[in-house]
mmCIF file of C-alpha atoms in Angstrom:
data_model
loop_
_atom_site.group_PDB
_atom_site.id
_atom_site.type_symbol
_atom_site.label_atom_id
_atom_site.label_comp_id
_atom_site.label_asym_id
_atom_site.label_seq_id
_atom_site.Cartn_x
_atom_site.Cartn_y
_atom_site.Cartn_z
ATOM 1 C CA MET N 1 -82.990 154.300 14.473
ATOM 2 C CA GLN N 2 -79.882 154.029 12.278
ATOM 3 C CA VAL N 3 -81.124 150.733 10.800
ATOM 4 C CA ALA N 4 -84.501 152.298 10.007
ATOM 5 C CA ALA N 5 -82.790 155.297 8.421
ATOM 6 C CA MET N 6 -80.607 153.037 6.285
ATOM 7 C CA ARG N 7 -83.678 151.077 5.221
ATOM 8 C CA ARG N 8 -85.485 154.244 4.187
ATOM 9 C CA TRP N 9 -82.426 155.410 2.238
ATOM 10 C CA ALA N 10 -82.186 152.039 0.475
ATOM 11 C CA SER N 11 -85.872 152.152 -0.489
ATOM 12 C CA ARG N 12 -85.402 155.624 -1.995
ATOM 13 C CA HIS N 13 -82.231 154.590 -3.874
ATOM 14 C CA GLU N 14 -83.174 151.065 -4.929
ATOM 15 C CA ARG N 15 -80.900 150.868 -7.984
ATOM 16 C CA ILE N 16 -77.839 151.929 -5.988
ATOM 17 C CA SER N 17 -78.517 149.453 -3.179
ATOM 18 C CA ASP N 18 -79.121 146.653 -5.698
ATOM 19 C CA ALA N 19 -75.949 147.391 -7.651
ATOM 20 C CA SER N 20 -73.693 147.564 -4.573
ATOM 21 C CA PRO N 21 -73.345 143.767 -4.104
ATOM 22 C CA ALA N 22 -72.606 143.398 -7.825
ATOM 23 C CA ALA N 23 -69.730 145.844 -7.610
ATOM 24 C CA VAL N 24 -68.369 144.132 -4.493
ATOM 25 C CA LEU N 25 -68.553 140.719 -6.134
ATOM 26 C CA ILE N 26 -66.667 141.945 -9.210
ATOM 27 C CA VAL N 27 -63.897 143.387 -7.030
ATOM 28 C CA ILE N 28 -63.661 140.089 -5.123
ATOM 29 C CA ALA N 29 -63.574 138.166 -8.405
ATOM 30 C CA VAL N 30 -60.698 140.318 -9.700
ATOM 31 C CA ALA N 31 -58.783 139.823 -6.463
ATOM 32 C CA ALA N 32 -59.381 136.066 -6.509
ATOM 33 C CA ALA N 33 -58.355 135.795 -10.156
ATOM 34 C CA ALA N 34 -55.093 137.613 -9.404
ATOM 35 C CA ALA N 35 -54.150 135.294 -6.540
ATOM 36 C CA GLY N 36 -52.178 132.157 -7.223
ATOM 37 C CA ASP N 37 -50.141 129.507 -5.472
ATOM 38 C CA SER N 38 -46.856 131.290 -6.200
ATOM 39 C CA GLY N 39 -48.056 134.868 -5.577
ATOM 40 C CA TRP N 40 -50.009 137.632 -7.304
ATOM 41 C CA HIS N 41 -50.295 137.744 -11.076
ATOM 42 C CA ALA N 42 -52.465 139.345 -13.722
ATOM 43 C CA PRO N 43 -56.173 138.493 -13.256
ATOM 44 C CA ARG N 44 -57.531 135.727 -15.434
ATOM 45 C CA ALA N 45 -59.977 137.357 -17.809
ATOM 46 C CA ALA N 46 -62.354 134.363 -18.055
ATOM 47 C CA GLY N 47 -63.232 134.271 -14.368
ATOM 48 C CA VAL N 48 -63.662 138.050 -14.132
ATOM 49 C CA ALA N 49 -65.819 138.145 -17.268
ATOM 50 C CA TRP N 50 -68.167 135.400 -16.124
ATOM 51 C CA THR N 51 -68.510 136.956 -12.689
ATOM 52 C CA ALA N 52 -69.224 140.402 -14.147
ATOM 53 C CA LEU N 53 -71.778 138.933 -16.556
ATOM 54 C CA SER N 54 -73.626 137.089 -13.778
ATOM 55 C CA CYS N 55 -73.653 140.258 -11.621
ATOM 56 C CA VAL N 56 -75.367 142.438 -14.252
ATOM 57 C CA PRO N 57 -78.914 141.160 -13.488
ATOM 58 C CA LEU N 58 -78.451 142.012 -9.796
ATOM 59 C CA VAL N 59 -79.074 145.669 -10.637
ATOM 60 C CA VAL N 60 -82.816 144.883 -10.845
ATOM 61 C CA ARG N 61 -82.948 142.113 -8.218
ATOM 62 C CA SER N 62 -85.407 143.981 -5.977
ATOM 63 C CA ARG N 63 -87.858 144.655 -8.782
ATOM 64 C CA TRP N 64 -87.830 141.197 -10.398
ATOM 65 C CA PRO N 65 -86.326 138.788 -7.838
ATOM 66 C CA LEU N 66 -87.447 135.484 -9.408
ATOM 67 C CA PRO N 67 -86.358 136.281 -13.010
ATOM 68 C CA VAL N 68 -83.030 137.525 -11.643
ATOM 69 C CA VAL N 69 -82.506 134.191 -9.841
ATOM 70 C CA VAL N 70 -83.216 132.300 -13.056
ATOM 71 C CA VAL N 71 -80.841 134.461 -15.147
ATOM 72 C CA THR N 72 -77.977 134.562 -12.644
ATOM 73 C CA LEU N 73 -78.236 130.857 -11.939
ATOM 74 C CA THR N 74 -78.190 130.089 -15.660
ATOM 75 C CA ILE N 75 -75.071 132.206 -16.169
ATOM 76 C CA ASP N 76 -73.299 130.771 -13.105
ATOM 77 C CA LEU N 77 -74.078 127.169 -14.039
ATOM 78 C CA THR N 78 -72.901 127.821 -17.599
ATOM 79 C CA ALA N 79 -69.676 129.365 -16.290
ATOM 80 C CA MET N 80 -69.126 126.442 -13.939
ATOM 81 C CA ALA N 81 -69.571 124.030 -16.849
ATOM 82 C CA LEU N 82 -67.369 125.919 -19.369
ATOM 83 C CA ALA N 83 -64.693 127.234 -17.036
ATOM 84 C CA PRO N 84 -64.661 124.981 -13.958
ATOM 85 C CA ASP N 85 -61.166 126.075 -12.969
ATOM 86 C CA ARG N 86 -62.062 129.793 -13.161
ATOM 87 C CA VAL N 87 -65.530 129.832 -11.526
ATOM 88 C CA ALA N 88 -66.028 127.676 -8.441
ATOM 89 C CA THR N 89 -68.744 129.455 -6.419
ATOM 90 C CA PRO N 90 -71.920 131.005 -7.939
ATOM 91 C CA THR N 91 -71.768 134.150 -5.797
ATOM 92 C CA ALA N 92 -74.226 136.187 -7.905
ATOM 93 C CA SER N 93 -76.804 133.392 -7.629
ATOM 94 C CA LEU N 94 -76.409 133.363 -3.833
ATOM 95 C CA VAL N 95 -77.184 137.094 -3.678
ATOM 96 C CA ALA N 96 -80.191 136.568 -5.964
ATOM 97 C CA LEU N 97 -81.478 133.699 -3.799
ATOM 98 C CA TYR N 98 -81.168 135.874 -0.688
ATOM 99 C CA THR N 99 -83.111 138.683 -2.377
ATOM 100 C CA LEU N 100 -85.840 136.307 -3.536
ATOM 101 C CA ALA N 101 -86.268 134.974 0.002
ATOM 102 C CA THR N 102 -86.647 138.496 1.407
ATOM 103 C CA ARG N 103 -89.242 139.586 -1.165
ATOM 104 C CA SER N 104 -91.404 136.538 -1.881
ATOM 105 C CA GLY N 105 -93.380 133.912 -0.047
ATOM 106 C CA ARG N 106 -91.666 131.246 2.014
ATOM 107 C CA ARG N 107 -92.836 128.380 -0.227
ATOM 108 C CA THR N 108 -91.550 130.045 -3.397
ATOM 109 C CA ALA N 109 -88.230 130.982 -1.793
ATOM 110 C CA TRP N 110 -87.499 127.498 -0.445
ATOM 111 C CA THR N 111 -88.652 125.703 -3.580
ATOM 112 C CA VAL N 112 -86.355 127.792 -5.764
ATOM 113 C CA GLY N 113 -83.578 127.630 -3.150
ATOM 114 C CA VAL N 114 -83.554 123.825 -2.971
ATOM 115 C CA ILE N 115 -83.686 123.484 -6.769
ATOM 116 C CA ALA N 116 -80.784 125.934 -7.123
ATOM 117 C CA ALA N 117 -78.783 124.156 -4.410
ATOM 118 C CA VAL N 118 -79.245 120.778 -6.102
ATOM 119 C CA ALA N 119 -78.360 122.218 -9.524
ATOM 120 C CA VAL N 120 -75.202 123.952 -8.292
ATOM 121 C CA THR N 121 -74.074 120.856 -6.387
ATOM 122 C CA GLY N 122 -74.699 118.577 -9.355
ATOM 123 C CA VAL N 123 -72.898 120.821 -11.870
ATOM 124 C CA TYR N 124 -69.938 121.291 -9.561
ATOM 125 C CA ALA N 125 -69.639 117.565 -8.871
ATOM 126 C CA ALA N 126 -69.921 116.738 -12.579
ATOM 127 C CA THR N 127 -67.384 119.319 -13.748
ATOM 128 C CA HIS N 128 -64.879 118.477 -11.037
ATOM 129 C CA GLU N 129 -65.455 114.713 -11.281
ATOM 130 C CA GLU N 130 -66.261 114.443 -7.590
ATOM 131 C CA PRO N 131 -68.990 112.512 -5.768
ATOM 132 C CA VAL N 132 -72.027 114.588 -4.919
ATOM 133 C CA LEU N 133 -71.814 113.802 -1.235
ATOM 134 C CA VAL N 134 -68.182 114.832 -0.660
ATOM 135 C CA GLY N 135 -67.364 117.945 1.352
ATOM 136 C CA THR N 136 -66.508 120.352 -1.476
ATOM 137 C CA SER N 137 -69.675 119.542 -3.418
ATOM 138 C CA LEU N 138 -71.916 119.687 -0.355
ATOM 139 C CA LEU N 139 -70.343 123.038 0.527
ATOM 140 C CA ARG N 140 -71.990 124.566 -2.582
ATOM 141 C CA PHE N 141 -75.304 123.046 -1.512
ATOM 142 C CA ASP N 142 -74.885 124.573 1.939
ATOM 143 C CA PHE N 143 -74.111 127.975 0.426
ATOM 144 C CA ALA N 144 -77.391 128.060 -1.517
ATOM 145 C CA ILE N 145 -79.448 126.818 1.460
ATOM 146 C CA ALA N 146 -77.754 129.326 3.787
ATOM 147 C CA ALA N 147 -78.499 132.226 1.410
ATOM 148 C CA THR N 148 -82.170 131.197 1.282
ATOM 149 C CA ALA N 149 -82.386 130.715 5.053
ATOM 150 C CA LEU N 150 -80.790 134.110 5.716
ATOM 151 C CA GLY N 151 -83.198 135.842 3.338
ATOM 152 C CA ASP N 152 -86.177 134.049 4.920
ATOM 153 C CA ALA N 153 -85.049 135.113 8.400
ATOM 154 C CA VAL N 154 -84.718 138.741 7.266
ATOM 155 C CA ARG N 155 -88.184 138.623 5.682
ATOM 156 C CA SER N 156 -89.706 137.193 8.875
ATOM 157 C CA ARG N 157 -88.003 139.874 10.929
ATOM 158 C CA ARG N 158 -89.321 142.611 8.677
ATOM 159 C CA LEU N 159 -92.846 141.204 8.853
ATOM 160 C CA HIS N 160 -92.643 141.079 12.638
ATOM 161 C CA LEU N 161 -91.474 144.682 12.830
ATOM 162 C CA ALA N 162 -94.218 145.731 10.412
ATOM 163 C CA ARG N 163 -96.846 144.028 12.598
ATOM 164 C CA VAL N 164 -95.471 145.693 15.719
ATOM 165 C CA GLU N 165 -95.547 149.092 14.027
ATOM 166 C CA ALA N 166 -99.088 148.459 12.755
ATOM 167 C CA ARG N 167 -100.245 147.503 16.250
ATOM 168 C CA ALA N 168 -98.617 150.608 17.695
ATOM 169 C CA GLU N 169 -100.287 152.823 15.086
ATOM 170 C CA ARG N 170 -103.627 151.108 15.664
ATOM 171 C CA ALA N 171 -103.280 151.550 19.421
ATOM 172 C CA GLU N 172 -102.430 155.225 18.924
ATOM 173 C CA ARG N 173 -105.489 155.721 16.726
ATOM 174 C CA THR N 174 -107.623 153.920 19.310
ATOM 175 C CA ARG N 175 -106.299 156.156 22.088
ATOM 176 C CA GLU N 176 -107.027 159.258 20.026
ATOM 177 C CA ALA N 177 -110.552 158.034 19.231
ATOM 178 C CA GLU N 178 -111.163 157.240 22.902
ATOM 179 C CA ALA N 179 -109.914 160.671 23.909
ATOM 180 C CA ARG N 180 -112.220 162.328 21.367
ATOM 181 C CA ARG N 181 -115.145 160.229 22.603
ATOM 182 C CA ARG N 182 -114.526 161.213 26.204
ATOM 183 C CA VAL N 183 -114.221 164.867 25.268
ATOM 184 C CA THR N 184 -117.544 164.649 23.429
ATOM 185 C CA GLU N 185 -119.230 162.952 26.377
ATOM 186 C CA GLU N 186 -117.860 165.579 28.754
ATOM 187 C CA ARG N 187 -119.127 168.362 26.526
ATOM 188 C CA VAL N 188 -122.584 166.781 26.396
ATOM 189 C CA ARG N 189 -122.627 166.363 30.176
ATOM 190 C CA ILE N 190 -121.616 169.975 30.791
ATOM 191 C CA ALA N 191 -124.139 171.145 28.200
ATOM 192 C CA ARG N 192 -126.845 169.239 30.101
ATOM 193 C CA GLU N 193 -125.779 170.894 33.346
ATOM 194 C CA LEU N 194 -125.883 174.355 31.792
ATOM 195 C CA HIS N 195 -129.267 173.665 30.202
ATOM 196 C CA ASP N 196 -130.787 172.478 33.472
ATOM 197 C CA VAL N 197 -129.405 175.376 35.500
ATOM 198 C CA VAL N 198 -130.262 178.112 33.024
ATOM 199 C CA ALA N 199 -133.692 176.782 32.003
ATOM 200 C CA HIS N 200 -134.854 176.251 35.592
ATOM 201 C CA HIS N 201 -133.713 179.522 37.099
ATOM 202 C CA ILE N 202 -134.644 181.705 34.142
ATOM 203 C CA THR N 203 -138.118 180.153 34.176
ATOM 204 C CA LEU N 204 -138.497 181.017 37.869
ATOM 205 C CA VAL N 205 -137.160 184.531 37.371
ATOM 206 C CA ASN N 206 -139.576 185.077 34.515
ATOM 207 C CA ALA N 207 -142.534 183.817 36.562
ATOM 208 C CA GLN N 208 -141.599 185.869 39.630
ATOM 209 C CA ALA N 209 -141.019 188.958 37.520
ATOM 210 C CA GLY N 210 -144.519 188.538 36.078
ATOM 211 C CA VAL N 211 -145.963 188.286 39.577
ATOM 212 C CA ALA N 212 -144.079 191.404 40.689
ATOM 213 C CA HIS N 213 -145.217 193.328 37.627
ATOM 214 C CA HIS N 214 -148.850 192.340 38.251
ATOM 215 C CA LEU N 215 -148.818 193.254 41.954
ATOM 216 C CA MET N 216 -146.618 196.344 41.810
ATOM 217 C CA ARG N 217 -149.564 198.753 42.012
ATOM 218 C CA THR N 218 -152.220 196.674 43.759
ATOM 219 C CA ASP N 219 -150.102 194.916 46.428
ATOM 220 C CA PRO N 220 -146.598 196.450 46.779
ATOM 221 C CA ASP N 221 -145.696 194.192 49.736
ATOM 222 C CA ARG N 222 -146.245 190.976 47.773
ATOM 223 C CA ALA N 223 -144.506 192.535 44.763
ATOM 224 C CA TYR N 224 -141.545 193.262 47.024
ATOM 225 C CA GLU N 225 -141.501 189.591 48.126
ATOM 226 C CA ALA N 226 -141.524 188.509 44.466
ATOM 227 C CA LEU N 227 -138.561 190.773 43.755
ATOM 228 C CA ALA N 228 -136.742 189.274 46.742
ATOM 229 C CA HIS N 229 -137.384 185.813 45.307
ATOM 230 C CA ILE N 230 -135.978 187.010 41.980
ATOM 231 C CA LYS N 231 -132.830 188.135 43.758
ATOM 232 C CA GLU N 232 -132.443 184.796 45.552
ATOM 233 C CA THR N 233 -133.174 182.791 42.401
ATOM 234 C CA SER N 234 -130.692 184.760 40.300
ATOM 235 C CA ARG N 235 -128.040 184.377 42.991
ATOM 236 C CA ALA N 236 -128.632 180.627 43.119
ATOM 237 C CA ALA N 237 -128.401 180.512 39.316
ATOM 238 C CA LEU N 238 -125.073 182.321 39.409
ATOM 239 C CA ASP N 239 -123.741 179.957 42.080
ATOM 240 C CA GLU N 240 -124.740 176.861 40.103
ATOM 241 C CA LEU N 241 -123.401 178.304 36.865
ATOM 242 C CA ARG N 242 -120.106 179.075 38.581
ATOM 243 C CA ALA N 243 -119.915 175.550 39.976
ATOM 244 C CA THR N 244 -120.790 173.984 36.595
ATOM 245 C CA VAL N 245 -118.358 176.116 34.606
ATOM 246 C CA GLY N 246 -115.764 175.257 37.238
ATOM 247 C CA LEU N 247 -115.815 171.717 35.836
ATOM 248 C CA LEU N 248 -113.995 173.129 32.815
ATOM 249 C CA ARG N 249 -111.081 174.372 34.881
ATOM 250 C CA GLN N 250 -107.719 172.687 34.934
ATOM 251 C CA PRO N 251 -106.641 171.012 38.190
ATOM 252 C CA ASP N 252 -104.075 173.737 38.887
ATOM 253 C CA ASP N 253 -106.525 176.625 38.310
ATOM 254 C CA ALA N 254 -107.759 178.582 41.289
ATOM 255 C CA PRO N 255 -111.584 178.336 41.229
ATOM 256 C CA ASP N 256 -113.716 181.297 42.135
ATOM 257 C CA SER N 257 -116.188 179.104 43.966
ATOM 258 C CA ARG N 258 -116.056 175.693 45.601
ATOM 259 C CA ALA N 259 -119.818 175.348 46.038
ATOM 260 C CA PRO N 260 -120.952 171.712 45.710
ATOM 261 C CA LEU N 261 -123.211 170.593 42.928
ATOM 262 C CA PRO N 262 -126.826 170.229 44.122
ATOM 263 C CA GLY N 263 -128.440 167.034 45.321
ATOM 264 C CA LEU N 264 -131.528 165.718 47.066
ATOM 265 C CA ALA N 265 -130.503 167.569 50.220
ATOM 266 C CA ASP N 266 -131.228 170.786 48.306
ATOM 267 C CA LEU N 267 -134.664 169.627 47.191
ATOM 268 C CA ASP N 268 -136.520 171.752 49.751
ATOM 269 C CA ALA N 269 -134.839 174.933 48.486
ATOM 270 C CA LEU N 270 -135.715 173.942 44.921
ATOM 271 C CA ILE N 271 -139.365 173.341 45.834
ATOM 272 C CA GLY N 272 -139.485 176.639 47.702
ATOM 273 C CA GLY N 273 -138.382 178.507 44.593
ATOM 274 C CA ILE N 274 -140.992 176.718 42.475
ATOM 275 C CA ARG N 275 -143.723 177.547 44.969
ATOM 276 C CA ALA N 276 -142.659 181.188 44.986
ATOM 277 C CA GLY N 277 -143.199 181.189 41.213
ATOM 278 C CA GLY N 278 -146.855 180.241 41.683
ATOM 279 C CA LEU N 279 -146.900 176.425 41.322
ATOM 280 C CA ALA N 280 -148.096 174.397 44.305
ATOM 281 C CA VAL N 281 -145.783 171.428 44.908
ATOM 282 C CA THR N 282 -146.040 168.588 47.423
ATOM 283 C CA VAL N 283 -143.249 166.133 48.252
ATOM 284 C CA HIS N 284 -143.665 162.529 49.463
ATOM 285 C CA ARG N 285 -140.883 160.255 50.638
ATOM 286 C CA THR N 286 -141.404 156.524 51.144
ATOM 287 C CA GLY N 287 -139.048 153.770 52.129
ATOM 288 C CA LEU N 288 -135.870 154.098 54.173
ATOM 289 C CA ALA N 289 -134.164 157.316 53.103
ATOM 290 C CA ARG N 290 -130.419 156.825 53.031
ATOM 291 C CA PRO N 291 -127.325 158.244 51.259
ATOM 292 C CA VAL N 292 -127.114 157.476 47.560
ATOM 293 C CA ALA N 293 -124.276 157.548 45.046
ATOM 294 C CA PRO N 294 -123.182 161.123 44.113
ATOM 295 C CA ALA N 295 -124.182 160.618 40.469
ATOM 296 C CA THR N 296 -127.622 159.330 41.488
ATOM 297 C CA ASP N 297 -128.010 162.221 43.923
ATOM 298 C CA LEU N 298 -127.305 164.815 41.216
ATOM 299 C CA THR N 299 -129.356 162.971 38.563
ATOM 300 C CA ALA N 300 -132.431 162.699 40.808
ATOM 301 C CA TYR N 301 -132.210 166.386 41.666
ATOM 302 C CA ARG N 302 -131.864 167.405 38.010
ATOM 303 C CA ILE N 303 -134.787 165.211 36.935
ATOM 304 C CA VAL N 304 -137.043 166.775 39.562
ATOM 305 C CA GLN N 305 -135.776 170.234 38.645
ATOM 306 C CA GLU N 306 -136.305 169.761 34.909
ATOM 307 C CA SER N 307 -139.715 168.114 35.372
ATOM 308 C CA LEU N 308 -141.018 170.987 37.523
ATOM 309 C CA THR N 309 -139.506 173.522 35.141
ATOM 310 C CA ASN N 310 -141.312 171.907 32.206
ATOM 311 C CA THR N 311 -144.532 171.825 34.228
ATOM 312 C CA HIS N 312 -144.242 175.517 35.036
ATOM 313 C CA LYS N 313 -143.323 176.503 31.455
ATOM 314 C CA HIS N 314 -145.453 174.279 29.274
ATOM 315 C CA ALA N 315 -148.202 172.407 31.137
ATOM 316 C CA ARG N 316 -150.366 175.245 32.558
ATOM 317 C CA ALA N 317 -150.592 173.194 35.736
ATOM 318 C CA THR N 318 -151.625 174.411 39.200
ATOM 319 C CA HIS N 319 -150.234 171.535 41.235
ATOM 320 C CA ALA N 320 -147.371 169.069 41.007
ATOM 321 C CA ASP N 321 -146.500 166.090 43.169
ATOM 322 C CA VAL N 322 -142.937 164.802 43.725
ATOM 323 C CA SER N 323 -142.480 161.278 45.087
ATOM 324 C CA LEU N 324 -139.217 159.694 46.223
ATOM 325 C CA ASP N 325 -139.474 155.941 46.845
ATOM 326 C CA TYR N 326 -136.337 154.314 48.305
ATOM 327 C CA GLY N 327 -136.288 150.637 47.369
ATOM 328 C CA ALA N 328 -133.749 147.915 48.086
ATOM 329 C CA VAL N 329 -131.425 148.808 45.202
ATOM 330 C CA THR N 330 -133.185 151.602 43.322
ATOM 331 C CA LEU N 331 -134.576 155.059 43.917
ATOM 332 C CA ARG N 332 -137.870 155.698 42.140
ATOM 333 C CA VAL N 333 -138.472 159.365 41.355
ATOM 334 C CA THR N 334 -141.964 160.322 40.181
ATOM 335 C CA VAL N 335 -143.119 163.811 39.231
ATOM 336 C CA THR N 336 -146.813 164.225 38.364
ATOM 337 C CA ASP N 337 -148.761 167.377 37.522
ATOM 338 C CA ASP N 338 -152.383 168.229 36.716
ATOM 339 C CA GLY N 339 -151.659 170.151 33.521
ATOM 340 C CA GLY N 340 -151.702 169.192 29.871
ATOM 341 C CA PRO N 341 -148.973 167.606 27.714
ATOM 342 C CA HIS N 342 -145.526 169.157 28.020
ATOM 343 C CA ALA N 343 -145.542 170.718 24.584
ATOM 344 C CA PRO N 344 -143.403 173.863 24.209
ATOM 345 C CA LYS N 345 -145.443 177.027 23.958
ATOM 346 C CA GLY N 346 -142.879 178.609 21.694
ATOM 347 C CA PRO N 347 -140.031 177.435 19.470
ATOM 348 C CA GLY N 348 -138.479 174.878 21.836
ATOM 349 C CA THR N 349 -135.897 172.187 21.174
ATOM 350 C CA GLY N 350 -137.159 169.392 23.433
ATOM 351 C CA HIS N 351 -133.731 169.061 25.054
ATOM 352 C CA GLY N 352 -135.269 168.854 28.544
ATOM 353 C CA LEU N 353 -136.853 165.403 28.198
ATOM 354 C CA ILE N 354 -133.903 164.157 26.128
ATOM 355 C CA GLY N 355 -131.460 165.401 28.759
ATOM 356 C CA MET N 356 -133.363 163.694 31.587
ATOM 357 C CA ARG N 357 -133.396 160.395 29.715
ATOM 358 C CA GLU N 358 -129.664 160.667 28.939
ATOM 359 C CA ARG N 359 -128.905 161.415 32.582
ATOM 360 C CA ALA N 360 -130.798 158.357 33.773
ATOM 361 C CA THR N 361 -129.259 156.099 31.136
ATOM 362 C CA ALA N 362 -125.733 157.354 31.877
ATOM 363 C CA ILE N 363 -125.844 155.938 35.430
ATOM 364 C CA GLY N 364 -127.612 152.699 34.505
ATOM 365 C CA GLY N 365 -131.171 153.832 35.186
ATOM 366 C CA THR N 366 -134.333 154.302 33.133
ATOM 367 C CA LEU N 367 -136.792 157.136 32.556
ATOM 368 C CA THR N 368 -140.306 157.074 31.147
ATOM 369 C CA THR N 369 -142.559 160.021 30.417
ATOM 370 C CA GLY N 370 -146.120 160.386 29.234
ATOM 371 C CA PRO N 371 -149.652 161.375 30.106
ATOM 372 C CA HIS N 372 -150.938 160.341 33.534
ATOM 373 C CA PRO N 373 -154.019 158.069 33.508
ATOM 374 C CA GLY N 374 -155.753 160.380 35.954
ATOM 375 C CA GLY N 375 -154.938 163.472 33.909
ATOM 376 C CA GLY N 376 -151.834 165.580 33.606
ATOM 377 C CA PHE N 377 -148.288 164.456 32.857
ATOM 378 C CA ARG N 378 -145.957 162.048 34.669
ATOM 379 C CA VAL N 379 -142.206 161.505 34.729
ATOM 380 C CA VAL N 380 -140.894 158.277 36.322
ATOM 381 C CA ALA N 381 -137.189 157.565 36.816
ATOM 382 C CA GLU N 382 -135.673 154.348 38.184
ATOM 383 C CA LEU N 383 -132.152 155.109 39.408
ATOM 384 C CA PRO N 384 -129.615 152.782 41.075
ATOM 385 C CA LEU N 385 -128.823 153.665 44.682
ATOM 386 C CA SER N 386 -125.192 152.620 44.211
ATOM 387 C CA LEU N 387 -123.152 152.494 41.029
ATOM 388 C CA THR N 388 -120.753 149.843 39.746
ATOM 389 C CA PRO N 389 -118.139 150.349 36.978
ATOM 390 C CA ALA N 390 -119.887 147.744 34.837
ATOM 391 C CA THR N 391 -123.280 149.507 34.822
ATOM 392 C CA ALA N 392 -122.466 153.189 34.992
ATOM 393 C CA ARG N 393 -120.153 155.723 33.488
ATOM 394 C CA PRO N 394 -117.905 157.807 35.771
ATOM 395 C CA ALA N 395 -120.076 160.092 37.854
ATOM 396 C CA PRO N 396 -119.303 163.805 38.068
ATOM 397 C CA ARG N 397 -117.449 164.731 41.205
ATOM 398 C CA LYS N 398 -119.327 166.464 43.972
ATOM 399 C CA HIS N 399 -116.961 169.399 43.899
ATOM 400 C CA HIS N 400 -115.367 170.856 40.844
ATOM 401 C CA PRO N 401 -111.538 171.129 40.724
#
């Protein structure tokens, strides 16, 4: 954290951070010029002047690293040639080489670094009349290579940290996008549940209320039965709404109801309510009936519920047939009526058929709808009996939290 804070401060105060090494080098040059074999003495002006002159370009080393290397190296080599006894090490050039390596490509940094190392070694050997391969000459070569290597290592480290930070930011954005996607899917699923519950039960209540209104004067007993059906249907609607809205509760909330979501076991009660509304319904089961996955159980129930609701609302049908065919790996649900096309009588949205298709697709199944060859309308759903993570999304739990 402290290193990151120092880096941010240096980026905001670039001129100050660039000038700091120059000031340090000048102080060191003054101290070195004042030291002698017999003790301290007044600094030699030539060495201090050349050092100060070579340090001036370092003030802009971060902005123009390559030109600064060229200028500082030129000044240092000139000083080494004119005052070999006063300037022995091109310190400003070493700082410039380090900066170039941290702010440019590896090829550029090493090309310039090797050229500078060879030039410094050659000038030093020539001015001091020493072989190029002796220790003191090679030491200058090592200095230039070391400055370049250190700068290259710092640049590589910074790139690595930048990649790690970029991956972390990308992962965070991906997690946020995934969370938003799941929230959207959950909202759509709950909206489908609310649509199915409300549309079905309100349709039945409306039909039964019409029957009661028609028979109130001519047949009070049957009107009373219709009102009783209205009471039962509205109570069932409230129970299902409470269970569906309970899905929105937090795990630590105390739910008002722990009623399970409906399934094929509740199909007889559903059919009974439809029949009470005036639509004759028959149910056929083929194959070996057996337990199915919870998501398939709820989806099959909702498809039958929505299909019969659409038949009652839009098709002007008198009879509907529900078929459940248990195959080896799939459950085939077929709902057929003898009415016309399921076109809304009023300003509808068509969410019923869309919702059924989305339900089937969500668990890895299919749904087809269309006119029946023998007349009427048919809904056919192929649903998997068991779900696998690879073919189905997480199914809603049987009980809400």
